[in-house]
PDB file of C-alpha atoms and ligand atoms in Angstrom:
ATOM      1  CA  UNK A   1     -82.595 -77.310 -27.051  1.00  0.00           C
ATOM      2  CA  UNK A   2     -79.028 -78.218 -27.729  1.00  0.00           C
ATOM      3  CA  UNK A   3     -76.763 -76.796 -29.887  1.00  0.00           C
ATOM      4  CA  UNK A   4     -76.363 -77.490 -33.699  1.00  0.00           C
ATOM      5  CA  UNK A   5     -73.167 -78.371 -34.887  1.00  0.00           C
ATOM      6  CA  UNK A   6     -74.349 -79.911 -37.915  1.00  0.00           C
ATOM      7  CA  UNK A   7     -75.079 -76.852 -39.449  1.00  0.00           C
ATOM      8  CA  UNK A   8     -72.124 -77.171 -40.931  1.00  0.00           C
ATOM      9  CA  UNK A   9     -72.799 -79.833 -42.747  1.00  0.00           C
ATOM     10  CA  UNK A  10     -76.323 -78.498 -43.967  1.00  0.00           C
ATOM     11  CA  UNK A  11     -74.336 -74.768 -45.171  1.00  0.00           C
ATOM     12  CA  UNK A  12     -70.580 -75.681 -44.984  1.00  0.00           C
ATOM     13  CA  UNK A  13     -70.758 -76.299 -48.980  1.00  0.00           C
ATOM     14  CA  UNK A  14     -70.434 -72.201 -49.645  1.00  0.00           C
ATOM     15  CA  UNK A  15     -68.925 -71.173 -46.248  1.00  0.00           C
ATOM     16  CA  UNK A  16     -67.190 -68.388 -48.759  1.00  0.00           C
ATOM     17  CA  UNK A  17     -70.316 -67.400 -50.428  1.00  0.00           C
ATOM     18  CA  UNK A  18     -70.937 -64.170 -49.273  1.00  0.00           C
ATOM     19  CA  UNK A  19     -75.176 -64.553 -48.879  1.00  0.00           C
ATOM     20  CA  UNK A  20     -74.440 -67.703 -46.600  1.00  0.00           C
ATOM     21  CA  UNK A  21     -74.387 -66.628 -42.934  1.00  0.00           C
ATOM     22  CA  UNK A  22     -71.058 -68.489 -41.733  1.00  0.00           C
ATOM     23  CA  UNK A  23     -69.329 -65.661 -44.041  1.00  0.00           C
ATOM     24  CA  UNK A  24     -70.012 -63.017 -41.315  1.00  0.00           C
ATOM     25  CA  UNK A  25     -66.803 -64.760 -40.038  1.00  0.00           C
ATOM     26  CA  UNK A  26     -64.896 -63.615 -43.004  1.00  0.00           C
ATOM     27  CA  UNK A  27     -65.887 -60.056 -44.088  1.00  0.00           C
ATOM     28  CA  UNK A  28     -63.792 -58.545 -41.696  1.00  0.00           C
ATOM     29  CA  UNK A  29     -63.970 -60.966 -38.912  1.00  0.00           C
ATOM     30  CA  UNK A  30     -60.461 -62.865 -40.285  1.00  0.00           C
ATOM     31  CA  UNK A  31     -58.515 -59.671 -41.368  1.00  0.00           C
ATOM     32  CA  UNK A  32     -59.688 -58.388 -37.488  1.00  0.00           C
ATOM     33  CA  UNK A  33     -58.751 -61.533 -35.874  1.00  0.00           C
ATOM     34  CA  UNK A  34     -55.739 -62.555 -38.043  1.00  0.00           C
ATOM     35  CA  UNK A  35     -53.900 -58.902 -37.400  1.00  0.00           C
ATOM     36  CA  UNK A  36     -53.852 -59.721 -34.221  1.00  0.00           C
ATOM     37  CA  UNK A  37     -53.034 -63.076 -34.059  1.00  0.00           C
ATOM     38  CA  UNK A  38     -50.056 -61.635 -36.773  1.00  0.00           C
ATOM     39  CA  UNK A  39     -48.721 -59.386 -34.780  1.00  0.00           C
ATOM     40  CA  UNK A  40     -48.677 -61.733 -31.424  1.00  0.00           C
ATOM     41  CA  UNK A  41     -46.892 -64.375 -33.881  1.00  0.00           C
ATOM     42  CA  UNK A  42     -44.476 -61.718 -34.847  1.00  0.00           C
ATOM     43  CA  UNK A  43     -43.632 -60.609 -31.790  1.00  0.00           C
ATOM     44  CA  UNK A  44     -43.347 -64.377 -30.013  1.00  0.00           C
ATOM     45  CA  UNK A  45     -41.479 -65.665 -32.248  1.00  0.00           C
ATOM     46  CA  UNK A  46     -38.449 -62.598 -33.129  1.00  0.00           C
ATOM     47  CA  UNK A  47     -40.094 -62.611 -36.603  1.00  0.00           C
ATOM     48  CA  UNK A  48     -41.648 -59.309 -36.520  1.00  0.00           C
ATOM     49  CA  UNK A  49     -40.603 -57.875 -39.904  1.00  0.00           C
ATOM     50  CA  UNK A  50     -42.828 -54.770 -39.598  1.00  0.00           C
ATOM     51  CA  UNK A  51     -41.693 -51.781 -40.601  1.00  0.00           C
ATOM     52  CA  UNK A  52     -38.446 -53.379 -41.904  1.00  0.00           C
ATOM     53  CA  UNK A  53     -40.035 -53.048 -45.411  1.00  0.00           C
ATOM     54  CA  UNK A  54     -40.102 -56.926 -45.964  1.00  0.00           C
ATOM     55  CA  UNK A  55     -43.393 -57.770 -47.783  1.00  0.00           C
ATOM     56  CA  UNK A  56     -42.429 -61.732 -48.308  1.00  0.00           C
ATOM     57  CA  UNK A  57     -43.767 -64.571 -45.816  1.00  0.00           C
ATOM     58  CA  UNK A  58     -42.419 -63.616 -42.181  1.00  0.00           C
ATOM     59  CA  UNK A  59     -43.000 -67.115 -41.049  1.00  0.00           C
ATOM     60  CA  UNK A  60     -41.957 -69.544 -43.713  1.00  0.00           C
ATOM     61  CA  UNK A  61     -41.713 -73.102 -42.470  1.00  0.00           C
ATOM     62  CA  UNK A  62     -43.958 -72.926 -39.100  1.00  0.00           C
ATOM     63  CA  UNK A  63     -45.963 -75.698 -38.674  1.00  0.00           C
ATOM     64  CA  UNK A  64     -50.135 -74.259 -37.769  1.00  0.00           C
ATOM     65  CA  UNK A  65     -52.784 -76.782 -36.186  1.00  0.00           C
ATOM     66  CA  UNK A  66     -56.236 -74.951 -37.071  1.00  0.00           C
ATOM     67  CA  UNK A  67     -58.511 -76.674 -34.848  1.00  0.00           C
ATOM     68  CA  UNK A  68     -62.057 -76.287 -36.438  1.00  0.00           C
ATOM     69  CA  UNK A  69     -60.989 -75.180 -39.561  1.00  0.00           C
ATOM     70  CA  UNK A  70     -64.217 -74.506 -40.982  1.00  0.00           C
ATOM     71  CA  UNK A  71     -64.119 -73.246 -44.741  1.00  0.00           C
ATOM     72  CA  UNK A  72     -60.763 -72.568 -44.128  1.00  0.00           C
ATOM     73  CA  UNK A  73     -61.094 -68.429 -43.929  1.00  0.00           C
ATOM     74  CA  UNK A  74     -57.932 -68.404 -41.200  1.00  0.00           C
ATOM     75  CA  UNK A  75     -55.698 -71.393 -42.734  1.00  0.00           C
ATOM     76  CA  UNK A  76     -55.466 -69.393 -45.460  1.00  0.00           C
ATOM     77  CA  UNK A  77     -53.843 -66.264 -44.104  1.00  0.00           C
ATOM     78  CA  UNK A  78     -51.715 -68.440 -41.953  1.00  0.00           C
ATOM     79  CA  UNK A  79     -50.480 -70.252 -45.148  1.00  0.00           C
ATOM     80  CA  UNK A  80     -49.727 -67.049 -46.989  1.00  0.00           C
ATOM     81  CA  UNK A  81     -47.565 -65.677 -44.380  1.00  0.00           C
ATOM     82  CA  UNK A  82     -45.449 -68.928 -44.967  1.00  0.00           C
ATOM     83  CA  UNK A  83     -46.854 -71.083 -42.043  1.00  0.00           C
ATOM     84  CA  UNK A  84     -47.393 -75.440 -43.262  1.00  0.00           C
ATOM     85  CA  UNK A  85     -51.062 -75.905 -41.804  1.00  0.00           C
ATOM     86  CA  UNK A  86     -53.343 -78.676 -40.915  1.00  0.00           C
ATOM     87  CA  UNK A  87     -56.672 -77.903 -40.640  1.00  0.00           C
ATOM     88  CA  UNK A  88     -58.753 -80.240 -38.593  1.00  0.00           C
ATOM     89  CA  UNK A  89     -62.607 -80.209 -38.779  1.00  0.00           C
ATOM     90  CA  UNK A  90     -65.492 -82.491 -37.702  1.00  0.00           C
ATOM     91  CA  UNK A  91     -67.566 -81.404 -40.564  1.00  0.00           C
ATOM     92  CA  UNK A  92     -66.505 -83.346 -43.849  1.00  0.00           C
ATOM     93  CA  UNK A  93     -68.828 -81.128 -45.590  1.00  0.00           C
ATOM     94  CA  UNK A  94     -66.428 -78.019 -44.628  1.00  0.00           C
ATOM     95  CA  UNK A  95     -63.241 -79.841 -45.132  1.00  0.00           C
ATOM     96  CA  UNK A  96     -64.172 -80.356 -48.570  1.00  0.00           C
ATOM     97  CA  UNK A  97     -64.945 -77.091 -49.231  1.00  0.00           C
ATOM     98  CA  UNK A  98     -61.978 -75.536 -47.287  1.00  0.00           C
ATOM     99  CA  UNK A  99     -60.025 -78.522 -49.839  1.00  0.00           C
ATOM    100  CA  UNK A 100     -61.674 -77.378 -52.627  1.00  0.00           C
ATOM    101  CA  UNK A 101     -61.103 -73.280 -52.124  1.00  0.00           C
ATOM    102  CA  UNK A 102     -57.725 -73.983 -51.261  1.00  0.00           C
ATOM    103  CA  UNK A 103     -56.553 -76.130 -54.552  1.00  0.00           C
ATOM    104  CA  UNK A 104     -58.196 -73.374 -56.322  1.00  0.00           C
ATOM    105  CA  UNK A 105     -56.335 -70.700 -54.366  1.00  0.00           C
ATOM    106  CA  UNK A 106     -53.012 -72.727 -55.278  1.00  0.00           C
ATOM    107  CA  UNK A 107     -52.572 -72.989 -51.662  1.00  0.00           C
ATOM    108  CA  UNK A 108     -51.164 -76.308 -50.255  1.00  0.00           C
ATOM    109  CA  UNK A 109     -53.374 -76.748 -47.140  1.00  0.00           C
ATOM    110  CA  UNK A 110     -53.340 -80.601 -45.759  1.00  0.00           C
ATOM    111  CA  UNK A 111     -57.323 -80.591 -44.134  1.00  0.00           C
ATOM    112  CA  UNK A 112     -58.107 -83.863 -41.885  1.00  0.00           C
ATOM    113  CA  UNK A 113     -61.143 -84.453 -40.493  1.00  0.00           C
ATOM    114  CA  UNK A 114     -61.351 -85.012 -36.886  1.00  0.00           C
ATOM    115  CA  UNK A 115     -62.387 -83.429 -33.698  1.00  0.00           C
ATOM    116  CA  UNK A 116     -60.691 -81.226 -31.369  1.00  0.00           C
ATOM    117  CA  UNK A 117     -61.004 -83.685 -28.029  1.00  0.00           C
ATOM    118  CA  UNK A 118     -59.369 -86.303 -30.184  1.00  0.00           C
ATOM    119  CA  UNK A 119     -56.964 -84.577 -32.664  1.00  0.00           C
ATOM    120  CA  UNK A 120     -56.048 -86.362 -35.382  1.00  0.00           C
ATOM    121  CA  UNK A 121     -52.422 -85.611 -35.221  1.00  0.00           C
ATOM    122  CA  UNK A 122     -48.714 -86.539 -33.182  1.00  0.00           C
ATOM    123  CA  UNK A 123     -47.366 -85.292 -30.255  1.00  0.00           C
ATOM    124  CA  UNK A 124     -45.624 -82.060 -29.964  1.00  0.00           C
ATOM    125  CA  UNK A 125     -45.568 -81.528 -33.625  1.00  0.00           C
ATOM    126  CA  UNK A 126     -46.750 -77.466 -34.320  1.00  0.00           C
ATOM    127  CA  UNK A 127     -45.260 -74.352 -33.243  1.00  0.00           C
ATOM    128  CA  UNK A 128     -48.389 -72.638 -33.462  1.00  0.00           C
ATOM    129  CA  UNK A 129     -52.067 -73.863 -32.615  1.00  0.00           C
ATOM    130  CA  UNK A 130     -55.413 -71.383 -33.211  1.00  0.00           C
ATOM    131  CA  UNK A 131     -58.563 -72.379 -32.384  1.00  0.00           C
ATOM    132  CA  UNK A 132     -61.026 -69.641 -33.207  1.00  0.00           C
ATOM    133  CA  UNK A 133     -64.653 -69.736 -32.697  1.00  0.00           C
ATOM    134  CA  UNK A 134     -65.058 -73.352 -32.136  1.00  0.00           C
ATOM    135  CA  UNK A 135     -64.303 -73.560 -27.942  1.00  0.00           C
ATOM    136  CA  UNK A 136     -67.625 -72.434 -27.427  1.00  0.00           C
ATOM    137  CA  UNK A 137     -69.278 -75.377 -29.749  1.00  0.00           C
ATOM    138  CA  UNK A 138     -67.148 -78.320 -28.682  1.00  0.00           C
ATOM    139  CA  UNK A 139     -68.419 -80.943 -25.924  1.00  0.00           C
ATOM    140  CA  UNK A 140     -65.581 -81.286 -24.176  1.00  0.00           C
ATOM    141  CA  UNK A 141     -63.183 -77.946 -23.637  1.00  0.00           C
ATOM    142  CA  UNK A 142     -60.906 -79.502 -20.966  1.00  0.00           C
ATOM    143  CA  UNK A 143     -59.976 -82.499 -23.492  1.00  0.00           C
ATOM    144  CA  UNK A 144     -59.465 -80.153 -26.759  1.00  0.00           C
ATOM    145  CA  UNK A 145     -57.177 -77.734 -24.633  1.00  0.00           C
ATOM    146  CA  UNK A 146     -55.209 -81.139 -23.262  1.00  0.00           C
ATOM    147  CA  UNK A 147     -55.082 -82.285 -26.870  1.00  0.00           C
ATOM    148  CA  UNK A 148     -54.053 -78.864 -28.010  1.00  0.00           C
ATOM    149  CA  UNK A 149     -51.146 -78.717 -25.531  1.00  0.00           C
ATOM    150  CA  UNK A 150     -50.042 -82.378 -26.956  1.00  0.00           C
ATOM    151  CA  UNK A 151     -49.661 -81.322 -30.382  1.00  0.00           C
ATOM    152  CA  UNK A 152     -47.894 -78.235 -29.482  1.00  0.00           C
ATOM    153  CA  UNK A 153     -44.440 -78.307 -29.125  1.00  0.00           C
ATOM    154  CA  UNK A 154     -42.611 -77.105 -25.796  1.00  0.00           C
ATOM    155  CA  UNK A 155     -42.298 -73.247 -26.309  1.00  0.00           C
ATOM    156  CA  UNK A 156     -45.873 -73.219 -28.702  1.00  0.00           C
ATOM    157  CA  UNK A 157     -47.908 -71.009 -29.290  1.00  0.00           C
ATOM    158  CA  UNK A 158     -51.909 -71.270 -28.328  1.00  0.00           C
ATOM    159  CA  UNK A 159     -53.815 -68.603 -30.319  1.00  0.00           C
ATOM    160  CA  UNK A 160     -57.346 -68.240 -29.318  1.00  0.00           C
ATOM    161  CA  UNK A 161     -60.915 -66.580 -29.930  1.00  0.00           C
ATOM    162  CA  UNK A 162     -64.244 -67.546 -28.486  1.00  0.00           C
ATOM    163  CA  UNK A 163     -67.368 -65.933 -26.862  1.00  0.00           C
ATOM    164  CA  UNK A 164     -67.376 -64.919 -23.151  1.00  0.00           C
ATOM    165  CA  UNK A 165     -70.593 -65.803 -20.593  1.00  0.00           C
ATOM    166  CA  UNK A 166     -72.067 -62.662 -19.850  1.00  0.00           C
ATOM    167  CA  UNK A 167     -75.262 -61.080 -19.908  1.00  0.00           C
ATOM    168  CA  UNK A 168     -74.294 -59.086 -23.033  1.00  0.00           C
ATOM    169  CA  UNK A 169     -73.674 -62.058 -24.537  1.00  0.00           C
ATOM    170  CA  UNK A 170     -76.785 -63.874 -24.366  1.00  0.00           C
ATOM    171  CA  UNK A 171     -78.413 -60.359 -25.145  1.00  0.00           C
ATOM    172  CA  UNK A 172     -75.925 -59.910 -28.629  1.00  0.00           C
ATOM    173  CA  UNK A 173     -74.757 -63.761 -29.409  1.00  0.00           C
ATOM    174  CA  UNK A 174     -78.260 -65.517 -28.269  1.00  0.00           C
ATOM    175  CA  UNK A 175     -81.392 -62.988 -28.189  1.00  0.00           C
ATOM    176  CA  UNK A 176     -80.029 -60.619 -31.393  1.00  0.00           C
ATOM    177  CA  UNK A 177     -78.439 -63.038 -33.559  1.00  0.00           C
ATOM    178  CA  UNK A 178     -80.369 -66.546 -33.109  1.00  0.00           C
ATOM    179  CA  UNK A 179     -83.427 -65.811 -31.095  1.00  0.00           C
ATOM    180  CA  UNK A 180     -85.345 -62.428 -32.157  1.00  0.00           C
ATOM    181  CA  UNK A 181     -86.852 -62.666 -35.719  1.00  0.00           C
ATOM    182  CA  UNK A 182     -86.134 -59.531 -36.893  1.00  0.00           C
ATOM    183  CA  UNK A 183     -82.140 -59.721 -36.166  1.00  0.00           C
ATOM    184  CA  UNK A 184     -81.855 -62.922 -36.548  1.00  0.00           C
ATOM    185  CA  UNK A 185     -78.446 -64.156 -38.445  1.00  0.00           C
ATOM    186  CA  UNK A 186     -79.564 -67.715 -38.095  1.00  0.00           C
ATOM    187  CA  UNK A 187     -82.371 -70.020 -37.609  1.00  0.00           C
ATOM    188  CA  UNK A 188     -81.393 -72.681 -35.340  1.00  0.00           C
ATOM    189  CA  UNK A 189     -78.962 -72.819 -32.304  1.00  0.00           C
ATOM    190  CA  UNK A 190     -75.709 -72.118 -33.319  1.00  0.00           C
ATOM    191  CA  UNK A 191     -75.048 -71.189 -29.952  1.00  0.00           C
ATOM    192  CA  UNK A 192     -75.908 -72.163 -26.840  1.00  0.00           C
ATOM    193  CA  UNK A 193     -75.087 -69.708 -24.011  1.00  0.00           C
ATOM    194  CA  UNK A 194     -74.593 -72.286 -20.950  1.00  0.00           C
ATOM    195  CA  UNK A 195     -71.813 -73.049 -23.594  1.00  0.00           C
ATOM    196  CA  UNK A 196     -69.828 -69.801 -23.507  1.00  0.00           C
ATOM    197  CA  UNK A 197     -66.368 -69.371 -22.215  1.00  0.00           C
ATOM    198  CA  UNK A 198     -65.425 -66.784 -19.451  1.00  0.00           C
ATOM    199  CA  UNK A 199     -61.653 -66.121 -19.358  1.00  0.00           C
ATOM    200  CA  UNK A 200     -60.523 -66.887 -16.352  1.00  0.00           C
ATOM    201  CA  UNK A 201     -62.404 -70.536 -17.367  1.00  0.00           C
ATOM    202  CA  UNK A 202     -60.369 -70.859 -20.030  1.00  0.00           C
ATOM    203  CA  UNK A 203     -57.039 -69.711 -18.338  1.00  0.00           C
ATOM    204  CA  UNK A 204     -57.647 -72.413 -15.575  1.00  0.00           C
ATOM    205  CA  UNK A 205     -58.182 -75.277 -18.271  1.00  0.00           C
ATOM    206  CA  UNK A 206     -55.039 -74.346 -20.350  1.00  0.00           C
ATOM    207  CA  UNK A 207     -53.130 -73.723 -17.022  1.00  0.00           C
ATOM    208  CA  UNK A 208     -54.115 -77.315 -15.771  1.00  0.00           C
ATOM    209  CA  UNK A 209     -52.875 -78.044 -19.568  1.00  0.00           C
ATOM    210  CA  UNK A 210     -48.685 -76.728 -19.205  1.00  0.00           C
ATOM    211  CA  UNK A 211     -50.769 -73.686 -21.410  1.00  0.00           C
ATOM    212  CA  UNK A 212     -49.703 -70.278 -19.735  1.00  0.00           C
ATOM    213  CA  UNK A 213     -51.656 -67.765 -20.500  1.00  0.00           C
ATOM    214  CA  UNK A 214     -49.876 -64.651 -22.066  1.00  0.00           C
ATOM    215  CA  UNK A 215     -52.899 -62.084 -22.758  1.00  0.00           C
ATOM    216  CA  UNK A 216     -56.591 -61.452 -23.512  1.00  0.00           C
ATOM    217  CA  UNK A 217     -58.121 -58.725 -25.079  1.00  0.00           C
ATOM    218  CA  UNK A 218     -61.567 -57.615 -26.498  1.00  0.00           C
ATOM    219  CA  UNK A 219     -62.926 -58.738 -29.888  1.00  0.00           C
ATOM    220  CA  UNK A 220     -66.002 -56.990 -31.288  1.00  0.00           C
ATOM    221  CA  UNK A 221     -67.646 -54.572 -34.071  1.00  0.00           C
ATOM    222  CA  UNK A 222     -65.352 -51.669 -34.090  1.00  0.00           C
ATOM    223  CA  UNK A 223     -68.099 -49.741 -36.061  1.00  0.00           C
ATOM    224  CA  UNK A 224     -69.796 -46.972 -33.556  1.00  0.00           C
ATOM    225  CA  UNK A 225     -72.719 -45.985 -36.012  1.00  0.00           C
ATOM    226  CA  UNK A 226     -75.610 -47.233 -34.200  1.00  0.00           C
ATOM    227  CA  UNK A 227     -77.283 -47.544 -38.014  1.00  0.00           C
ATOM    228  CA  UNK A 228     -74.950 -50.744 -38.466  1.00  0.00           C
ATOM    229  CA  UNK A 229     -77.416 -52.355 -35.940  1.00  0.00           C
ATOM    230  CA  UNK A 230     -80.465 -51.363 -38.774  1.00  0.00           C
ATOM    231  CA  UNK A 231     -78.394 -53.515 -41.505  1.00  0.00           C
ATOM    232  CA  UNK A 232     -79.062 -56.940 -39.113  1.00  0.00           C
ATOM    233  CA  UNK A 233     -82.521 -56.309 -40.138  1.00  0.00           C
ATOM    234  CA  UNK A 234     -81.509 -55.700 -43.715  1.00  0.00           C
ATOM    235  CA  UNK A 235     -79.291 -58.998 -43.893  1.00  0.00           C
ATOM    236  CA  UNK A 236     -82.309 -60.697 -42.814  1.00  0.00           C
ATOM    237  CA  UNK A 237     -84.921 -59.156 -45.292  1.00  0.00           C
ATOM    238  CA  UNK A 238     -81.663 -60.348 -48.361  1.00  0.00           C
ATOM    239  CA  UNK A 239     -81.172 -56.962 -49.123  1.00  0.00           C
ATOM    240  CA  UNK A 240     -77.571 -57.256 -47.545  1.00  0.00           C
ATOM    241  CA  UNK A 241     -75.141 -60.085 -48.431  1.00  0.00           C
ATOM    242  CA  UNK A 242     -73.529 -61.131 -44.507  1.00  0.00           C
ATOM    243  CA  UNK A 243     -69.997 -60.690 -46.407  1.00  0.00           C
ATOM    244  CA  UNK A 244     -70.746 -56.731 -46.458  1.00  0.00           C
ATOM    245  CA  UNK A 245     -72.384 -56.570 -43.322  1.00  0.00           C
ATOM    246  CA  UNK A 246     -69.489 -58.203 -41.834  1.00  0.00           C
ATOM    247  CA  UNK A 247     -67.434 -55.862 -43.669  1.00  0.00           C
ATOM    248  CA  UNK A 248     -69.436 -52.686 -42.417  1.00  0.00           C
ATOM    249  CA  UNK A 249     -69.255 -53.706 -38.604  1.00  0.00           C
ATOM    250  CA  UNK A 250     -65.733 -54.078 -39.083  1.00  0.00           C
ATOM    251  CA  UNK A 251     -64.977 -56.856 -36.444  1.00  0.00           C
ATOM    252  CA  UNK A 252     -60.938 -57.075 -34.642  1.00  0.00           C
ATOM    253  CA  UNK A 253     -59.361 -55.698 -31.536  1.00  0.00           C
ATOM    254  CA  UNK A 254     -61.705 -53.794 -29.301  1.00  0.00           C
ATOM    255  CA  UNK A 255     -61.018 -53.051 -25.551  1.00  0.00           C
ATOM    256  CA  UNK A 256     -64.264 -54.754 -23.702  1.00  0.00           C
ATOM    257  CA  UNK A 257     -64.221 -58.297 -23.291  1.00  0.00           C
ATOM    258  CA  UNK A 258     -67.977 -58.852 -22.245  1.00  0.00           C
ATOM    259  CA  UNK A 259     -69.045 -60.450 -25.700  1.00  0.00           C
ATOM    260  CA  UNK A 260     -66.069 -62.263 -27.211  1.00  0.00           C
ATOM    261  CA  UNK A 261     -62.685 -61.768 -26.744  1.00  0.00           C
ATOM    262  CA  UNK A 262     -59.096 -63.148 -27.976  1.00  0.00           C
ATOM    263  CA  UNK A 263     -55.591 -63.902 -27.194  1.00  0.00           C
ATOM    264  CA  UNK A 264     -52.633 -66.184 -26.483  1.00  0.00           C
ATOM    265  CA  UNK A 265     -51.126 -68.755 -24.434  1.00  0.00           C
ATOM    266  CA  UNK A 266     -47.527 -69.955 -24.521  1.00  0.00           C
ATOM    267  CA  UNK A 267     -46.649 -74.004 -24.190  1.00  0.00           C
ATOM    268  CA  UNK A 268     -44.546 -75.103 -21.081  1.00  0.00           C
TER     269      UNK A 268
HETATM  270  C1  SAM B   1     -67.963 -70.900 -36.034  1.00  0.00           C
HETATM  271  S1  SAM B   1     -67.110 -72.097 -36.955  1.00  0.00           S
HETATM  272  C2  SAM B   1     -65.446 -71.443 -36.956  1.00  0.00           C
HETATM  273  C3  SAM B   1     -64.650 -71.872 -38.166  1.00  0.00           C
HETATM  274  C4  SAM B   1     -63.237 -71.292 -38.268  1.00  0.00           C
HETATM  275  N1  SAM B   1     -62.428 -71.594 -37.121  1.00  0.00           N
HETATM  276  C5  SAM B   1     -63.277 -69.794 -38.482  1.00  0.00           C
HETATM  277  O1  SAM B   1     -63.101 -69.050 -37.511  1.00  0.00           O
HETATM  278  O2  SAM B   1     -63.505 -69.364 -39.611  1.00  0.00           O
HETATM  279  C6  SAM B   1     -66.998 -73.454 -35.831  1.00  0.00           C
HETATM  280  C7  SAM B   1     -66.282 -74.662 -36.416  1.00  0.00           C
HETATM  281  O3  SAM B   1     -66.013 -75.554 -35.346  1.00  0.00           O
HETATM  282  C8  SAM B   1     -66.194 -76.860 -35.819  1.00  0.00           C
HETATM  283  N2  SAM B   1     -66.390 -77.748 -34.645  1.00  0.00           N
HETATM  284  C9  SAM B   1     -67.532 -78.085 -34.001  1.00  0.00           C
HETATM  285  N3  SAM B   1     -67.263 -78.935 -32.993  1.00  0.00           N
HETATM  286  C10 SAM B   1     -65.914 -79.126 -32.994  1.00  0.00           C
HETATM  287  C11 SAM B   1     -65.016 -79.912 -32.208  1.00  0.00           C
HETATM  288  N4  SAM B   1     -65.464 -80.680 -31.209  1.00  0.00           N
HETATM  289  N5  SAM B   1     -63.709 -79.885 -32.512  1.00  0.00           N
HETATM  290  C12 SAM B   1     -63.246 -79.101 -33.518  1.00  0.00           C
HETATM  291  N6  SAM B   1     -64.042 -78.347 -34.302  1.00  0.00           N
HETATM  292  C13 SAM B   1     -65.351 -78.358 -34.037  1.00  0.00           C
HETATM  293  C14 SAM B   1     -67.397 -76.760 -36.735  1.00  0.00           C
HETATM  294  O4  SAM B   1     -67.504 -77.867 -37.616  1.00  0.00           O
HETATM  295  C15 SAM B   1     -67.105 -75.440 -37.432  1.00  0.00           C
HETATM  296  O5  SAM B   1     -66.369 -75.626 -38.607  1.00  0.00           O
END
């Protein structure tokens, strides 16, 4: 069975609805992942304003690629710390909504749609590409980390986060959350695990790419009350919107890389 990228077509129309699966990305997923990918910003780029008691955009006038924008969750934080994005999605179904929730958001987001093997966009253009939770769904990851490392401009910065190849991943990412019916976030194959990244994968292809990798750490539920694992069969029975459960397994840095992990590479 392959994998099914077109579910985001079929439920990209209410990727911020919090009863629609896709928003277990949000909850706490992008305040876990965007701290991070903050704070590596901040400290790349000499704009790292913390503690300095400065509370307006740090990083007014960047230029973001968001490759795989989705509903947008992460090309909205990146715009409200001052960065001009593009988003760039395959799914016109999520680039309209991710257009839509931004005009309503008075945020000005320009969304194209397009794939990552074939971005849409010039050479050497962005200071800062992310690409989070899409490597492990594209067909090709040695083109989309070549065309990443075009649009970036000498100096970039590659932020990344995407599922590792492990046996705790097919056990969490494949048997939990897409195969066993009583966990079961989703129905079909969202994931395929043959499609899964390991690290040292991904540091060769961005490497072979002028993509040098800076660091990698561990992303994951930072919750340790084994009930949390009780509320996957909760979210499936509807008694649970995925927004809170996301919320309640409180998702961002963690130290073990076995099930997904994230981190940085810097342009040559
Ligand atoms: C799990 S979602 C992640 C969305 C968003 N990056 C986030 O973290 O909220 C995966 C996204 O990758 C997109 N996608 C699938 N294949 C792709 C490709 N070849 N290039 C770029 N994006 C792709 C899907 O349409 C979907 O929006």
């Amino acid at each position: 069975m392959g994998i099914d990228n077109d579910v985001y077509n079929r439920v990209g129309e209410s990727w911020w609805d919090e009863d629609n699966p896709l928003n277990l990305l949000h909850g706490s997923m992008t305040p876990g992942r965007f701290a991070y990918f903050r704070k590596v910003l901040g400290e790349r780029t000499g704009r790292d304003f913390a503690g300095r008691n400065y509370t307006g955009p740090d990083f007014t006038g960047l230029r973001a690629l968001d490759i795989g924008s989705g509903g947008g969750f992460l090309a909205e934080e990146f715009t409200r710390i001052g960065c001009r994005v593009v988003g760039v999605d395959p799914s016109p179904v999520s680039v309209d909504t991710a257009r839509r929730h931004a005009a309503a958001s008075a945020l000005e987001i320009e969304y194209r749609i397009g794939a990552g093997e074939r971005l849409p966009v010039p050479d050497a253009t962005f200071d800062v590409a992310y690409c989070c939770d899409v490597l492990e769904h594209v067909s090709d990851l040695e083109a989309v980390i070549a065309e990443t490392s075009r649009a970036l401009k000498p100096g970039g910065l590659y932020l990344f986060d995407t599922v590792n190849r492990t046996f705790i991943s097919k056990l969490v990412a494949i048997k939990i959350l897409q195969e066993w019916r009583l966990t079961r976030v989703f129905d079909t194959p969202i994931h395929e695990w043959s499609m899964f990244v390991r690290p040292a994968e991904l540091a060769s292809a961005m490497e072979r790419h002028g993509l040098r990798l800076g660091q990698i750490v561990g992303l994951g539920p930072r919750s340790k009350n084994p009930l949390r694992l009780l509320d996957l069969v909760r979210v499936g029975g509807s008694r649970l919107s995925y927004g809170e459960l996301s919320r309640r397994l409180d998702f961002g840095q963690i130290r073990s890389t076995a099930n997904s992990y994230m981190g940085y590479a810097v342009k040559r």
